[in-house]
């Protein structure tokens, strides 16, 4: 299955068999190329064992992927953008995955990374049974009219994107060829990056991300950037 097809099937997995993912698959995961939103922002991704993290979830997996970043403008949406490509990729490998906003690095077993901040982690592993969705009815998401000023089928992949506590804080406006992307001030910019990742994966060739100074203010929202697809 391609990453694009996975957008319509993926689901957070919270049931795992507990067997670690083997070295050959770990190698494939680490060498999978992720496209950044901001290539100039330095990030660091590691696969770590359970003892390196603190998380109260009883189902946490034996291995997790952690990501650190420089704290530059746009770093949160950059991490959301990168890690959502990983979320989709892991599922194409037949693995289960779940973003873990609750997870922290364990200060007793890890050391701080100089000049970088820990941002978030993904739990991943062999799922218990089939964890994918089989139709769109399985997605609990806002209807199209609540996330955009104009119904636009190109935004369907973004509508289906996962977000922290399913908050779906994104809003899209149209201006000529451009789609402007906003994030609710109550929401997380990580989530805006996740929705952007789905727009990238579903329009890999045409996707272009940019920022413009001439964008309308949307009360209660932060402007994240604009795309052409
Ligand atoms: C940034 C982020 C943080 C999340 N943190 C957690 C978490 O700590 N625990 C958890 O069980 N699920 C977590 N989730 C999963 C969301 O609850 C889930 O993506 C959302 O409810 C939509 O469901 P779906 O992923 O199955 O489509 C997180 C998701 C995102 C995007």
CSV table of C-alpha atoms and ligand atoms in Angstrom, one decimal:
chain,number,residue,atom,x,y,z
A,1,UNK,CA,0.0,0.0,0.0
A,2,UNK,CA,1.3,3.5,-0.7
A,3,UNK,CA,1.5,6.3,1.8
A,4,UNK,CA,-1.3,8.1,0.0
A,5,UNK,CA,-3.6,5.0,0.2
A,6,UNK,CA,-2.8,4.7,3.9
A,7,UNK,CA,-4.3,8.2,4.6
A,8,UNK,CA,-7.7,6.6,4.1
A,9,UNK,CA,-7.0,3.5,6.2
A,10,UNK,CA,-4.8,4.5,9.0
A,11,UNK,CA,-5.8,4.4,12.7
A,12,UNK,CA,-4.0,5.0,16.0
A,13,UNK,CA,-3.0,1.6,17.3
A,14,UNK,CA,-3.1,0.9,21.1
A,15,UNK,CA,-3.0,-2.8,21.1
A,16,UNK,CA,0.4,-4.5,20.5
A,17,UNK,CA,1.8,-8.0,20.8
A,18,UNK,CA,4.8,-6.7,22.7
A,19,UNK,CA,7.5,-8.3,20.5
A,20,UNK,CA,10.2,-5.9,19.5
A,21,UNK,CA,10.6,-4.9,15.8
A,22,UNK,CA,13.7,-6.6,14.4
A,23,UNK,CA,17.0,-5.0,13.3
A,24,UNK,CA,16.3,-5.3,9.6
A,25,UNK,CA,13.0,-3.4,9.9
A,26,UNK,CA,14.5,-0.8,12.2
A,27,UNK,CA,17.1,-0.2,9.5
A,28,UNK,CA,14.4,0.3,6.9
A,29,UNK,CA,12.6,2.7,9.2
A,30,UNK,CA,15.7,4.8,9.9
A,31,UNK,CA,16.6,5.0,6.3
A,32,UNK,CA,13.1,6.1,5.1
A,33,UNK,CA,13.4,9.6,3.6
A,34,UNK,CA,11.1,12.2,5.2
A,35,UNK,CA,10.5,15.5,3.5
A,36,UNK,CA,10.8,18.5,5.9
A,37,UNK,CA,8.6,21.6,5.7
A,38,UNK,CA,11.6,23.7,6.9
A,39,UNK,CA,14.8,21.9,5.7
A,40,UNK,CA,16.9,24.5,7.6
A,41,UNK,CA,15.6,23.5,11.1
A,42,UNK,CA,17.8,20.8,12.6
A,43,UNK,CA,16.0,17.8,13.9
A,44,UNK,CA,17.1,14.5,15.5
A,45,UNK,CA,15.2,11.3,15.4
A,46,UNK,CA,16.0,8.2,17.4
A,47,UNK,CA,14.5,4.7,18.0
A,48,UNK,CA,14.8,4.1,21.8
A,49,UNK,CA,13.8,1.4,24.1
A,50,UNK,CA,10.9,1.6,26.6
A,51,UNK,CA,13.2,2.4,29.6
A,52,UNK,CA,14.3,5.7,28.0
A,53,UNK,CA,10.8,7.1,28.2
A,54,UNK,CA,8.2,7.9,30.8
A,55,UNK,CA,4.6,7.3,29.9
A,56,UNK,CA,1.6,6.2,32.0
A,57,UNK,CA,-0.1,4.4,29.1
A,58,UNK,CA,-0.2,0.7,30.0
A,59,UNK,CA,0.1,-0.4,26.3
A,60,UNK,CA,3.3,1.5,25.5
A,61,UNK,CA,5.5,-0.4,23.1
A,62,UNK,CA,9.0,-1.9,23.6
A,63,UNK,CA,10.5,0.6,21.1
A,64,UNK,CA,9.5,4.2,20.4
A,65,UNK,CA,10.6,6.9,17.9
A,66,UNK,CA,11.6,10.2,19.6
A,67,UNK,CA,12.2,13.5,17.9
A,68,UNK,CA,14.1,16.5,19.0
A,69,UNK,CA,14.3,19.9,17.3
A,70,UNK,CA,16.0,23.2,17.3
A,71,UNK,CA,13.4,25.7,18.6
A,72,UNK,CA,13.2,27.9,15.4
A,73,UNK,CA,10.1,29.5,14.0
A,74,UNK,CA,7.9,26.8,12.5
A,75,UNK,CA,9.6,23.9,14.4
A,76,UNK,CA,6.3,22.4,15.6
A,77,UNK,CA,4.6,22.2,12.2
A,78,UNK,CA,7.9,20.9,10.8
A,79,UNK,CA,7.9,18.0,13.3
A,80,UNK,CA,4.2,17.3,12.7
A,81,UNK,CA,4.9,17.2,9.0
A,82,UNK,CA,7.9,14.8,9.3
A,83,UNK,CA,6.4,12.5,11.9
A,84,UNK,CA,3.1,12.1,10.1
A,85,UNK,CA,4.9,10.8,7.0
A,86,UNK,CA,6.5,8.3,9.5
A,87,UNK,CA,3.1,7.4,10.9
A,88,UNK,CA,1.9,6.5,7.4
A,89,UNK,CA,5.1,4.7,6.5
A,90,UNK,CA,5.1,2.5,9.6
A,91,UNK,CA,1.6,1.4,8.8
A,92,UNK,CA,2.6,0.5,5.2
A,93,UNK,CA,5.1,-1.9,6.8
A,94,UNK,CA,2.3,-3.6,8.7
A,95,UNK,CA,3.2,-2.0,12.0
A,96,UNK,CA,0.8,-0.3,14.4
A,97,UNK,CA,1.6,3.3,15.5
A,98,UNK,CA,0.3,5.9,17.9
A,99,UNK,CA,1.5,9.5,18.5
A,100,UNK,CA,2.3,9.8,22.2
A,101,UNK,CA,1.9,13.4,23.4
A,102,UNK,CA,1.8,12.1,27.0
A,103,UNK,CA,5.3,10.5,26.6
A,104,UNK,CA,8.4,12.2,28.1
A,105,UNK,CA,12.1,11.4,28.1
A,106,UNK,CA,13.1,9.6,31.3
A,107,UNK,CA,15.7,11.9,32.9
A,108,UNK,CA,17.2,8.9,34.8
A,109,UNK,CA,18.1,7.0,31.6
A,110,UNK,CA,18.7,9.8,29.1
A,111,UNK,CA,20.7,13.0,28.8
A,112,UNK,CA,19.6,16.3,27.3
A,113,UNK,CA,20.5,16.9,23.6
A,114,UNK,CA,22.6,20.1,23.3
A,115,UNK,CA,20.8,23.0,21.6
A,116,UNK,CA,17.7,20.9,21.0
A,117,UNK,CA,14.4,20.3,22.6
A,118,UNK,CA,12.5,17.0,22.9
A,119,UNK,CA,9.2,17.5,21.0
A,120,UNK,CA,7.2,14.2,20.9
A,121,UNK,CA,7.4,10.5,20.3
A,122,UNK,CA,5.6,7.8,18.4
A,123,UNK,CA,4.9,4.4,19.9
A,124,UNK,CA,5.1,1.6,17.3
A,125,UNK,CA,5.3,-2.1,17.1
A,126,UNK,CA,3.6,-5.3,15.9
A,127,UNK,CA,-0.2,-4.8,16.3
A,128,UNK,CA,-2.6,-7.2,17.8
A,129,UNK,CA,-4.7,-8.2,14.8
A,130,UNK,CA,-5.8,-5.9,12.0
A,131,UNK,CA,-5.7,-2.3,13.2
A,132,UNK,CA,-6.6,-0.5,10.0
A,133,UNK,CA,-9.8,1.2,9.0
A,134,UNK,CA,-11.8,-0.4,6.2
A,135,UNK,CA,-14.0,2.5,5.2
A,136,UNK,CA,-14.3,6.3,5.8
A,137,UNK,CA,-17.2,5.8,8.2
A,138,UNK,CA,-14.6,4.7,10.8
A,139,UNK,CA,-13.2,8.3,10.9
A,140,UNK,CA,-14.6,10.7,13.5
A,141,UNK,CA,-13.9,14.0,11.9
A,142,UNK,CA,-15.4,17.5,11.4
A,143,UNK,CA,-17.4,17.9,8.2
A,144,UNK,CA,-15.7,19.7,5.3
A,145,UNK,CA,-17.7,22.9,5.8
A,146,UNK,CA,-16.2,23.3,9.3
A,147,UNK,CA,-12.6,23.3,8.2
A,148,UNK,CA,-12.6,25.4,5.0
A,149,UNK,CA,-14.2,28.5,3.4
A,150,UNK,CA,-14.8,26.5,0.2
A,151,UNK,CA,-15.6,22.8,-0.2
A,152,UNK,CA,-12.6,21.4,-1.9
A,153,UNK,CA,-12.0,17.7,-2.5
A,154,UNK,CA,-8.2,18.3,-2.4
A,155,UNK,CA,-8.6,19.0,1.4
A,156,UNK,CA,-10.2,15.6,2.1
A,157,UNK,CA,-6.8,14.0,3.1
A,158,UNK,CA,-6.2,16.9,5.5
A,159,UNK,CA,-9.7,16.5,7.0
A,160,UNK,CA,-8.9,12.9,7.8
A,161,UNK,CA,-5.6,13.7,9.5
A,162,UNK,CA,-5.0,12.7,13.1
A,163,UNK,CA,-4.6,15.3,15.9
A,164,UNK,CA,-4.0,15.5,19.6
A,165,UNK,CA,-7.3,14.5,21.3
A,166,UNK,CA,-8.8,14.6,17.8
A,167,UNK,CA,-9.0,18.4,18.1
A,168,UNK,CA,-8.6,19.0,14.3
A,169,UNK,CA,-7.5,22.6,14.9
A,170,UNK,CA,-6.9,23.4,11.2
A,171,UNK,CA,-8.8,25.8,8.9
A,172,UNK,CA,-8.2,26.5,5.2
A,173,UNK,CA,-9.0,29.5,3.1
A,174,UNK,CA,-8.7,29.8,-0.7
A,175,UNK,CA,-7.2,32.7,-2.7
A,176,UNK,CA,-6.5,32.1,-6.3
A,177,UNK,CA,-4.3,29.0,-6.6
A,178,UNK,CA,-3.2,29.2,-3.0
A,179,UNK,CA,-4.7,27.5,0.0
A,180,UNK,CA,-3.9,29.3,3.3
A,181,UNK,CA,-3.5,27.1,6.3
A,182,UNK,CA,-4.4,28.3,9.8
A,183,UNK,CA,-4.3,26.6,13.2
A,184,UNK,CA,-6.7,27.5,16.1
A,185,UNK,CA,-4.8,29.3,18.9
A,186,UNK,CA,-6.2,26.7,21.2
A,187,UNK,CA,-4.8,23.9,19.1
A,188,UNK,CA,-1.2,22.7,18.5
A,189,UNK,CA,0.9,23.7,15.6
A,190,UNK,CA,2.1,20.1,15.5
A,191,UNK,CA,-1.4,19.1,14.3
A,192,UNK,CA,-1.3,21.8,11.5
A,193,UNK,CA,1.9,20.1,10.3
A,194,UNK,CA,0.2,16.7,10.4
A,195,UNK,CA,-2.6,18.0,8.1
A,196,UNK,CA,0.0,19.6,5.8
A,197,UNK,CA,1.7,16.2,5.6
A,198,UNK,CA,-1.4,14.6,4.3
A,199,UNK,CA,-1.7,17.4,1.6
A,200,UNK,CA,1.9,16.7,0.7
A,201,UNK,CA,1.6,12.9,0.5
A,202,UNK,CA,-1.6,13.2,-1.6
A,203,UNK,CA,0.1,15.7,-4.0
A,204,UNK,CA,3.7,14.7,-3.8
A,205,UNK,CA,4.8,16.3,-7.1
A,206,UNK,CA,2.8,19.5,-7.1
A,207,UNK,CA,2.9,20.3,-3.3
A,208,UNK,CA,4.6,23.7,-2.6
A,209,UNK,CA,4.7,25.3,0.8
A,210,UNK,CA,5.4,29.0,1.3
A,211,UNK,CA,4.6,32.0,3.6
A,212,UNK,CA,3.2,35.3,2.5
A,213,UNK,CA,2.8,38.6,4.4
A,214,UNK,CA,-0.5,39.4,2.5
A,215,UNK,CA,-2.8,37.0,4.2
A,216,UNK,CA,-6.0,37.9,6.0
A,217,UNK,CA,-6.1,37.7,9.8
A,218,UNK,CA,-8.5,35.1,11.1
A,219,UNK,CA,-9.6,35.8,14.7
A,220,UNK,CA,-8.6,33.0,17.1
A,221,UNK,CA,-6.3,31.4,14.5
A,222,UNK,CA,-2.6,31.6,13.7
A,223,UNK,CA,-1.4,31.6,10.1
A,224,UNK,CA,0.8,28.6,9.5
A,225,UNK,CA,1.6,29.0,5.8
A,226,UNK,CA,0.2,28.5,2.3
A,227,UNK,CA,0.3,25.7,-0.2
A,228,UNK,CA,-0.3,25.2,-3.9
A,229,UNK,CA,-1.3,21.7,-4.9
B,1,LIG,C1,0.2,15.3,18.5
B,1,LIG,C2,-0.6,14.1,18.9
B,1,LIG,C3,-0.5,13.6,20.2
B,1,LIG,C4,-1.3,12.4,20.6
B,1,LIG,N1,-1.1,11.9,21.9
B,1,LIG,C5,-1.7,10.8,22.2
B,1,LIG,C6,-1.5,10.2,23.5
B,1,LIG,O1,-0.7,10.7,24.3
B,1,LIG,N2,-2.2,9.1,23.8
B,1,LIG,C7,-3.0,8.5,23.0
B,1,LIG,O2,-3.6,7.4,23.3
B,1,LIG,N3,-3.3,9.0,21.7
B,1,LIG,C8,-2.6,10.1,21.4
B,1,LIG,N4,-2.8,10.7,20.1
B,1,LIG,C9,-3.7,10.0,19.2
B,1,LIG,C10,-5.0,10.8,18.9
B,1,LIG,O3,-5.9,10.7,20.0
B,1,LIG,C11,-5.7,10.3,17.6
B,1,LIG,O4,-4.8,10.6,16.6
B,1,LIG,C12,-7.0,11.0,17.3
B,1,LIG,O5,-8.0,10.7,18.3
B,1,LIG,C13,-7.6,10.5,16.0
B,1,LIG,O6,-7.7,9.1,15.9
B,1,LIG,P1,-7.0,8.3,14.8
B,1,LIG,O7,-5.5,8.6,14.9
B,1,LIG,O8,-7.3,6.8,15.1
B,1,LIG,O9,-7.5,8.7,13.4
B,1,LIG,C14,-2.1,11.8,19.7
B,1,LIG,C15,-2.2,12.3,18.4
B,1,LIG,C16,-1.5,13.4,18.0
B,1,LIG,C17,-1.6,13.9,16.6
